[in-house]
Amino acid sequence: MKVTGARFVGAAATPGSEPPAGPPEVALAGRSNVGKSSLLNALLGRRGLARTSRTPGRTRQLNFFEVNERFRLVDLPGYGFAVGPEADRLAWGPLVEGYLRDRPTLRGVVVIVEAGRGLEAEEDQLLEYLAALRRPVAVVATKMDKLRQAEVRRALDAFRHRLGDAVPLVAFSARTGEGRDALWRLVIGWTRA
Ligand code: GTP
Ligand code: MG
């Protein structure tokens, strides 16, 4: 996938403040600090487009990026341990859940999981929620570069075992570029007219 144009088109910090629906969208979801923004930058080949950080929970809003004037990638706030479970659950409730439920142009959701951690209760809940909404999903196991060679197969087998055959799984690393082409194929498949 050749990225000829990538631009920030807007953000939403409260329900209803999203940029008007336009081209098809693919959302990037995952717990705080999992590497959502890094994945977006790696996909687009633009290092600083989505803000990344070492401080969990820095992305507090939905950020919309338009690619090649054809589709959008939406960087969601992280769920999980950010600023205390309560604060995060509130942040996820109306804003992100509303977006996932109601956005007419949302074509698919990429659930990003740290390869070394695997799927935990929050991921199961998110996948169930998306299945109930009938949203197409894929799971990305990221930070693959942090696994030792001997851990790679075990980790991927565990994902596959939990997900079954119906959910696409991509092994990814923002650091090495592993999985970039496979993830682009999914995004392009979802956003094709
Ligand atoms: P929030 O927006 O705060 O929820 O975080 P995020 O999910 O957007 O994560 P972000 O991209 O900011 O990355 C968090 C940390 O993980 C940073 O220190 C990144 O450098 C690191 N990181 C992200 N992707 C990778 C990867 O593929 N490999 C390694 N080794 N580190 C990564
Ligand atoms: Mg982020």
Coordinates of C-alpha atoms and ligand atoms in Angstrom, one line a residue:
M1 CA 0.0 0.0 0.0
K2 CA 1.5 3.3 -1.1
V3 CA 0.5 6.2 1.2
T4 CA 0.5 9.3 -0.9
G5 CA -1.4 11.4 1.6
A6 CA -2.2 11.1 5.3
R7 CA -3.7 14.0 7.3
F8 CA -5.3 14.5 10.6
V9 CA -9.0 15.4 10.0
G10 CA -10.2 15.9 13.5
A11 CA -10.8 14.6 17.0
A12 CA -13.7 13.9 19.3
A13 CA -13.5 14.2 23.0
T14 CA -17.2 14.1 23.7
P15 CA -20.0 12.0 22.1
G16 CA -21.4 13.8 19.0
S17 CA -18.3 15.9 18.3
E18 CA -16.8 13.5 15.7
P19 CA -16.0 14.9 12.3
P20 CA -18.9 14.4 9.9
A21 CA -19.0 10.9 8.5
G22 CA -17.2 10.7 5.1
P23 CA -15.0 7.9 3.7
P24 CA -15.1 4.4 5.2
E25 CA -13.3 4.1 8.6
V26 CA -11.3 1.5 10.4
A27 CA -10.8 1.9 14.1
L28 CA -7.8 0.9 16.2
A29 CA -8.7 -0.3 19.7
G30 CA -6.7 -1.7 22.5
R31 CA -5.6 -1.1 26.1
S32 CA -3.6 1.9 27.1
N33 CA 0.0 1.8 26.0
V34 CA -0.4 -1.3 23.8
G35 CA 0.9 0.6 20.8
K36 CA -2.1 1.8 18.9
S37 CA -0.6 5.2 17.9
S38 CA 2.7 3.5 17.0
L39 CA 0.9 1.0 14.8
L40 CA -0.9 3.9 13.0
N41 CA 2.4 5.7 12.4
A42 CA 4.1 2.5 11.2
L43 CA 1.2 1.8 8.8
L44 CA 1.3 5.3 7.4
G45 CA 5.1 5.6 7.4
R46 CA 4.7 8.9 9.2
R47 CA 6.6 8.9 12.4
G48 CA 5.0 11.7 14.4
L49 CA 1.5 11.8 12.9
A50 CA -0.3 10.1 15.8
R51 CA 1.2 11.0 19.2
T52 CA 2.9 8.2 21.0
S53 CA 4.1 8.1 24.6
R54 CA 5.5 6.1 27.4
T55 CA 2.8 7.4 29.7
P56 CA -0.2 5.2 29.5
G57 CA -3.5 6.8 28.6
R58 CA -2.2 9.8 26.7
T59 CA -4.6 9.5 23.8
R60 CA -7.8 10.7 25.5
Q61 CA -9.9 11.3 22.4
L62 CA -10.8 9.8 19.1
N63 CA -8.3 10.9 16.4
F64 CA -9.3 10.7 12.8
F65 CA -6.7 10.4 10.0
E66 CA -7.6 10.3 6.4
V67 CA -5.4 8.3 4.0
N68 CA -5.1 8.9 0.3
E69 CA -8.4 10.7 0.4
R70 CA -10.0 7.3 0.3
F71 CA -10.5 6.0 3.9
R72 CA -9.8 6.9 7.5
L73 CA -8.0 5.3 10.4
V74 CA -9.4 6.2 13.8
D75 CA -7.0 6.1 16.8
L76 CA -9.2 5.3 19.9
P77 CA -8.3 6.1 23.5
G78 CA -6.9 3.2 25.4
Y79 CA -8.9 1.2 27.9
G80 CA -7.4 -0.5 30.9
F81 CA -5.1 0.6 33.7
A82 CA -4.6 4.2 32.5
V83 CA -5.7 6.7 35.3
G84 CA -7.5 4.2 37.5
P85 CA -10.1 1.7 36.2
E86 CA -13.1 3.9 37.0
A87 CA -11.9 6.9 35.1
D88 CA -11.1 4.8 32.1
R89 CA -14.3 2.9 32.1
L90 CA -16.2 6.2 32.1
A91 CA -14.0 7.5 29.3
W92 CA -14.7 4.4 27.2
G93 CA -18.4 4.3 27.9
P94 CA -20.3 7.0 26.0
L95 CA -17.6 8.2 23.7
V96 CA -16.0 5.0 22.3
E97 CA -18.9 2.6 22.7
G98 CA -21.1 5.2 21.0
Y99 CA -18.7 5.5 18.2
L100 CA -18.4 1.7 17.7
R101 CA -22.1 1.3 17.9
D102 CA -23.4 4.2 15.8
R103 CA -20.8 5.3 13.3
P104 CA -22.4 4.5 9.9
T105 CA -19.1 4.5 8.0
L106 CA -17.2 2.2 10.4
R107 CA -16.2 -0.9 8.4
G108 CA -14.0 -2.8 10.8
V109 CA -12.2 -2.7 14.1
V110 CA -8.6 -3.7 14.7
V111 CA -8.2 -5.0 18.2
I112 CA -4.6 -4.5 19.2
V113 CA -3.1 -6.8 21.9
E114 CA 0.4 -7.1 23.2
A115 CA 1.8 -10.4 21.9
G116 CA 3.5 -11.2 25.1
R117 CA 0.4 -10.7 27.2
G118 CA -2.2 -12.4 25.1
L119 CA -6.0 -11.9 25.3
E120 CA -7.3 -11.0 28.7
A121 CA -10.7 -10.3 30.1
E122 CA -11.0 -6.8 28.6
E123 CA -10.1 -8.1 25.1
D124 CA -12.7 -10.8 25.5
Q125 CA -15.3 -8.2 26.5
L126 CA -14.4 -6.0 23.6
L127 CA -14.5 -8.8 21.1
E128 CA -17.9 -9.9 22.5
Y129 CA -19.2 -6.4 22.3
L130 CA -18.1 -6.0 18.7
A131 CA -19.5 -9.4 17.7
A132 CA -22.9 -8.4 19.2
L133 CA -22.7 -5.2 17.0
R134 CA -21.8 -7.4 14.0
R135 CA -18.7 -5.3 13.4
P136 CA -15.9 -7.0 11.4
V137 CA -12.9 -7.4 13.6
A138 CA -9.2 -8.5 13.3
V139 CA -6.8 -9.0 16.1
V140 CA -3.3 -7.7 15.9
A141 CA -0.6 -9.1 18.2
T142 CA 1.9 -6.3 18.4
K143 CA 5.4 -5.7 19.9
M144 CA 6.4 -9.1 18.3
D145 CA 10.0 -7.8 18.4
K146 CA 9.9 -8.1 22.2
L147 CA 9.4 -11.9 22.0
R148 CA 12.3 -14.3 22.1
Q149 CA 12.4 -16.6 19.1
A150 CA 11.2 -19.6 21.2
E151 CA 8.2 -17.6 22.4
V152 CA 6.8 -16.6 19.0
R153 CA 5.0 -19.8 18.1
R154 CA 3.7 -20.4 21.5
A155 CA 2.2 -16.9 21.7
L156 CA 0.6 -17.1 18.2
D157 CA -0.8 -20.6 18.9
A158 CA -2.4 -19.3 22.1
F159 CA -4.1 -16.4 20.1
R160 CA -5.3 -18.8 17.4
H161 CA -6.6 -21.2 20.0
R162 CA -8.6 -18.5 21.7
L163 CA -9.9 -16.8 18.5
G164 CA -10.8 -19.8 16.4
D165 CA -10.6 -19.5 12.6
A166 CA -13.1 -16.8 12.0
V167 CA -11.1 -13.8 13.3
P168 CA -8.1 -12.7 11.2
L169 CA -4.9 -12.5 13.3
V170 CA -1.8 -10.4 12.3
A171 CA 1.6 -10.6 14.0
F172 CA 2.9 -7.1 14.1
S173 CA 5.8 -4.9 15.2
A174 CA 5.9 -1.1 14.8
R175 CA 9.6 -1.4 15.4
T176 CA 10.5 -3.9 12.6
G177 CA 7.5 -3.4 10.2
E178 CA 6.5 -7.1 10.6
G179 CA 2.8 -7.5 9.6
R180 CA 2.5 -4.2 7.9
D181 CA 1.5 -5.6 4.5
A182 CA -0.9 -8.2 6.0
L183 CA -2.7 -5.4 8.0
W184 CA -2.9 -3.2 5.0
R185 CA -4.6 -6.0 3.0
L186 CA -7.2 -6.3 5.8
V187 CA -7.8 -2.5 5.9
I188 CA -8.1 -2.3 2.1
G189 CA -10.5 -5.3 2.0
W190 CA -12.7 -3.6 4.6
T191 CA -12.7 -0.1 3.0
R192 CA -13.1 -1.1 -0.7
A193 CA -16.2 0.6 -2.1
Ligands
GTP1 P1 -2.2 5.3 24.6 O1 -2.7 6.2 23.5 O2 -1.6 6.0 25.7 O3 -3.3 4.3 25.0 O4 -1.0 4.3 24.0 P2 -0.9 3.7 22.6 O5 -1.7 2.4 22.6 O6 -1.2 4.6 21.5 O7 0.6 3.3 22.6 P3 1.9 4.0 21.9 O8 1.8 3.9 20.5 O9 1.9 5.4 22.5 O10 3.1 3.1 22.5 C1 3.3 2.9 23.8 C2 4.7 2.5 24.1 O11 5.0 1.2 23.4 C3 5.8 3.4 23.5 O12 6.8 3.5 24.4 C4 6.2 2.8 22.2 O13 7.5 3.1 21.8 C5 6.1 1.3 22.5 N1 5.8 0.4 21.3 C6 4.7 0.6 20.5 N2 4.7 -0.4 19.5 C7 5.9 -1.1 19.8 C8 6.4 -2.3 19.1 O14 6.0 -2.8 18.1 N3 7.6 -2.8 19.6 C9 8.1 -2.3 20.8 N4 9.2 -2.9 21.3 N5 7.6 -1.2 21.4 C10 6.5 -0.6 20.9
MG2 MG -2.2 6.4 21.6

